[in-house]
PDB file of C-alpha atoms in Angstrom:
ATOM      1  CA  MET K 695       3.308  14.474  13.405  1.00  0.00           C
ATOM      2  CA  ALA K 696       5.313  12.095  15.798  1.00  0.00           C
ATOM      3  CA  LYS K 697       4.659   8.414  15.103  1.00  0.00           C
ATOM      4  CA  LYS K 698       2.796   6.941  17.945  1.00  0.00           C
ATOM      5  CA  GLY K 699       2.760   3.165  16.941  1.00  0.00           C
ATOM      6  CA  GLU K 700       2.927   0.992  13.732  1.00  0.00           C
ATOM      7  CA  ASP K 701      -0.130   2.905  12.119  1.00  0.00           C
ATOM      8  CA  VAL K 702      -1.666   5.554  14.619  1.00  0.00           C
ATOM      9  CA  PHE K 703      -0.117   9.013  14.287  1.00  0.00           C
ATOM     10  CA  GLU K 704      -0.691  11.818  16.749  1.00  0.00           C
ATOM     11  CA  ALA K 705      -2.973  14.304  15.049  1.00  0.00           C
ATOM     12  CA  PRO K 706      -2.351  18.211  15.165  1.00  0.00           C
ATOM     13  CA  ALA K 707      -5.767  18.330  17.239  1.00  0.00           C
ATOM     14  CA  GLY K 708      -4.373  16.127  19.813  1.00  0.00           C
ATOM     15  CA  GLY K 709      -6.358  13.143  18.802  1.00  0.00           C
ATOM     16  CA  PHE K 710      -5.005  10.143  16.916  1.00  0.00           C
ATOM     17  CA  ARG K 711      -5.436   8.983  13.293  1.00  0.00           C
ATOM     18  CA  PHE K 712      -4.570   5.741  11.200  1.00  0.00           C
ATOM     19  CA  GLY K 713      -1.327   6.228   8.971  1.00  0.00           C
ATOM     20  CA  PRO K 714      -1.288   5.143   5.433  1.00  0.00           C
ATOM     21  CA  ILE K 715      -2.137   1.580   4.910  1.00  0.00           C
ATOM     22  CA  HIS K 716       0.407  -0.189   2.336  1.00  0.00           C
ATOM     23  CA  PRO K 717      -1.585  -2.410  -0.370  1.00  0.00           C
ATOM     24  CA  GLY K 718       0.735  -5.270   1.254  1.00  0.00           C
ATOM     25  CA  ARG K 719      -1.541  -5.386   4.245  1.00  0.00           C
ATOM     26  CA  THR K 720      -4.147  -6.190   1.915  1.00  0.00           C
ATOM     27  CA  LEU K 721      -2.266  -8.768   0.123  1.00  0.00           C
ATOM     28  CA  ALA K 722      -1.342 -10.215   3.153  1.00  0.00           C
ATOM     29  CA  ALA K 723      -4.958 -10.535   4.684  1.00  0.00           C
ATOM     30  CA  GLU K 724      -5.989 -12.160   1.331  1.00  0.00           C
ATOM     31  CA  LEU K 725      -3.023 -14.582   1.669  1.00  0.00           C
ATOM     32  CA  GLU K 726      -4.042 -15.529   5.057  1.00  0.00           C
ATOM     33  CA  ALA K 727      -7.858 -15.829   4.290  1.00  0.00           C
ATOM     34  CA  ARG K 728      -6.786 -18.474   1.715  1.00  0.00           C
ATOM     35  CA  GLY K 729      -4.269 -19.927   3.419  1.00  0.00           C
ATOM     36  CA  LEU K 730      -1.431 -19.009   0.866  1.00  0.00           C
ATOM     37  CA  SER K 731       2.000 -18.164   1.506  1.00  0.00           C
ATOM     38  CA  ALA K 732       3.573 -15.216  -0.467  1.00  0.00           C
ATOM     39  CA  HIS K 733       5.874 -17.998  -2.152  1.00  0.00           C
ATOM     40  CA  ALA K 734       3.096 -20.362  -3.157  1.00  0.00           C
ATOM     41  CA  LEU K 735       1.171 -17.009  -4.601  1.00  0.00           C
ATOM     42  CA  ALA K 736       4.097 -16.138  -6.372  1.00  0.00           C
ATOM     43  CA  LEU K 737       4.303 -19.359  -8.112  1.00  0.00           C
ATOM     44  CA  LYS K 738       0.636 -18.964  -9.276  1.00  0.00           C
ATOM     45  CA  LEU K 739       1.233 -15.614 -10.576  1.00  0.00           C
ATOM     46  CA  ARG K 740       4.269 -16.638 -12.279  1.00  0.00           C
ATOM     47  CA  VAL K 741       6.657 -14.053 -10.515  1.00  0.00           C
ATOM     48  CA  PRO K 742       9.862 -14.003  -8.421  1.00  0.00           C
ATOM     49  CA  ALA K 743       8.972 -14.964  -5.020  1.00  0.00           C
ATOM     50  CA  ASN K 744      10.871 -11.969  -3.460  1.00  0.00           C
ATOM     51  CA  ARG K 745       8.549  -9.551  -5.307  1.00  0.00           C
ATOM     52  CA  ILE K 746       5.291 -10.822  -3.414  1.00  0.00           C
ATOM     53  CA  GLY K 747       7.262 -11.223  -0.263  1.00  0.00           C
ATOM     54  CA  GLU K 748       8.251  -7.555  -0.571  1.00  0.00           C
ATOM     55  CA  ILE K 749       5.036  -6.365  -1.184  1.00  0.00           C
ATOM     56  CA  VAL K 750       3.674  -8.010   1.866  1.00  0.00           C
ATOM     57  CA  ALA K 751       6.449  -6.615   3.916  1.00  0.00           C
ATOM     58  CA  GLY K 752       5.665  -3.227   2.787  1.00  0.00           C
ATOM     59  CA  LYS K 753       9.040  -2.808   1.122  1.00  0.00           C
ATOM     60  CA  ARG K 754       7.928  -2.711  -2.514  1.00  0.00           C
ATOM     61  CA  GLY K 755       4.995  -1.381  -4.116  1.00  0.00           C
ATOM     62  CA  VAL K 756       2.252  -2.776  -6.544  1.00  0.00           C
ATOM     63  CA  SER K 757       3.577  -2.380 -10.446  1.00  0.00           C
ATOM     64  CA  ALA K 758       0.845  -2.192 -13.288  1.00  0.00           C
ATOM     65  CA  GLU K 759       1.997  -5.715 -14.124  1.00  0.00           C
ATOM     66  CA  THR K 760       1.593  -6.905 -10.751  1.00  0.00           C
ATOM     67  CA  ALA K 761      -1.934  -5.708 -10.443  1.00  0.00           C
ATOM     68  CA  LEU K 762      -3.083  -7.269 -13.666  1.00  0.00           C
ATOM     69  CA  ARG K 763      -1.836 -10.572 -12.288  1.00  0.00           C
ATOM     70  CA  LEU K 764      -3.252 -10.068  -8.766  1.00  0.00           C
ATOM     71  CA  GLY K 765      -6.513  -9.021 -10.180  1.00  0.00           C
ATOM     72  CA  ARG K 766      -6.748 -12.108 -12.649  1.00  0.00           C
ATOM     73  CA  TYR K 767      -6.185 -14.574  -9.592  1.00  0.00           C
ATOM     74  CA  PHE K 768      -8.070 -12.838  -7.044  1.00  0.00           C
ATOM     75  CA  GLY K 769     -11.045 -11.945  -9.288  1.00  0.00           C
ATOM     76  CA  ASN K 770     -11.205  -8.462  -8.989  1.00  0.00           C
ATOM     77  CA  SER K 771      -9.406  -5.775 -10.847  1.00  0.00           C
ATOM     78  CA  ALA K 772      -5.942  -4.467 -11.604  1.00  0.00           C
ATOM     79  CA  ALA K 773      -7.461  -1.036 -10.716  1.00  0.00           C
ATOM     80  CA  PHE K 774      -8.407  -2.253  -7.369  1.00  0.00           C
ATOM     81  CA  TRP K 775      -4.790  -3.133  -6.610  1.00  0.00           C
ATOM     82  CA  MET K 776      -3.475   0.019  -8.209  1.00  0.00           C
ATOM     83  CA  ASN K 777      -5.931   2.352  -6.425  1.00  0.00           C
ATOM     84  CA  LEU K 778      -4.489   0.952  -3.073  1.00  0.00           C
ATOM     85  CA  GLN K 779      -1.127   1.849  -4.283  1.00  0.00           C
ATOM     86  CA  THR K 780      -1.918   5.057  -5.458  1.00  0.00           C
ATOM     87  CA  LYS K 781      -3.860   5.887  -2.256  1.00  0.00           C
ATOM     88  CA  TYR K 782      -0.756   5.059  -0.293  1.00  0.00           C
ATOM     89  CA  ASP K 783       1.582   7.069  -2.413  1.00  0.00           C
ATOM     90  CA  LEU K 784      -0.481  10.055  -2.156  1.00  0.00           C
ATOM     91  CA  GLU K 785      -0.798   9.614   1.513  1.00  0.00           C
ATOM     92  CA  ILE K 786       3.037   9.405   2.161  1.00  0.00           C
ATOM     93  CA  ALA K 787       3.677  12.482  -0.204  1.00  0.00           C
ATOM     94  CA  GLU K 788       1.140  14.613   1.666  1.00  0.00           C
ATOM     95  CA  ARG K 789       2.703  13.709   4.886  1.00  0.00           C
ATOM     96  CA  GLU K 790       6.207  14.249   3.411  1.00  0.00           C
ATOM     97  CA  PHE K 791       5.661  17.373   1.109  1.00  0.00           C
ATOM     98  CA  GLY K 792       2.257  18.617   1.629  1.00  0.00           C
ATOM     99  CA  GLU K 793       2.975  21.706   4.076  1.00  0.00           C
ATOM    100  CA  ARG K 794       6.143  22.728   1.985  1.00  0.00           C
ATOM    101  CA  ILE K 795       3.790  22.550  -1.297  1.00  0.00           C
ATOM    102  CA  LYS K 796       1.070  24.749   0.402  1.00  0.00           C
ATOM    103  CA  ALA K 797       3.488  27.295   1.259  1.00  0.00           C
ATOM    104  CA  GLU K 798       5.445  27.274  -2.110  1.00  0.00           C
ATOM    105  CA  VAL K 799       2.491  26.930  -4.374  1.00  0.00           C
ATOM    106  CA  GLU K 800      -0.183  29.814  -4.892  1.00  0.00           C
ATOM    107  CA  ALA K 801      -3.518  28.186  -5.576  1.00  0.00           C
ATOM    108  CA  ALA K 802      -5.205  29.665  -8.903  1.00  0.00           C
TER     109      ALA K 802
END
């Protein structure tokens, strides 16, 4: 599939569909809603500033430890943040390996 824009891909039937959404986009929206910078959040979470900055930039995934800290700070759960990461990772893997795996692995 050819990439059409930042998050929009051409679908096989000629339509368009949105690409995987990195958890950093959700985190960026939370930061914006609260008027916080990535650096300020890092201080509150007691993690290196580059960790949050890289997550927001989509260059780093959310680890279990970071998910625990984010869940505690935002009042949701670590599972929320881990589920975002897992969904993103699976969508990326499906795009990269899905067709090859379908051809190589016979279903039981």
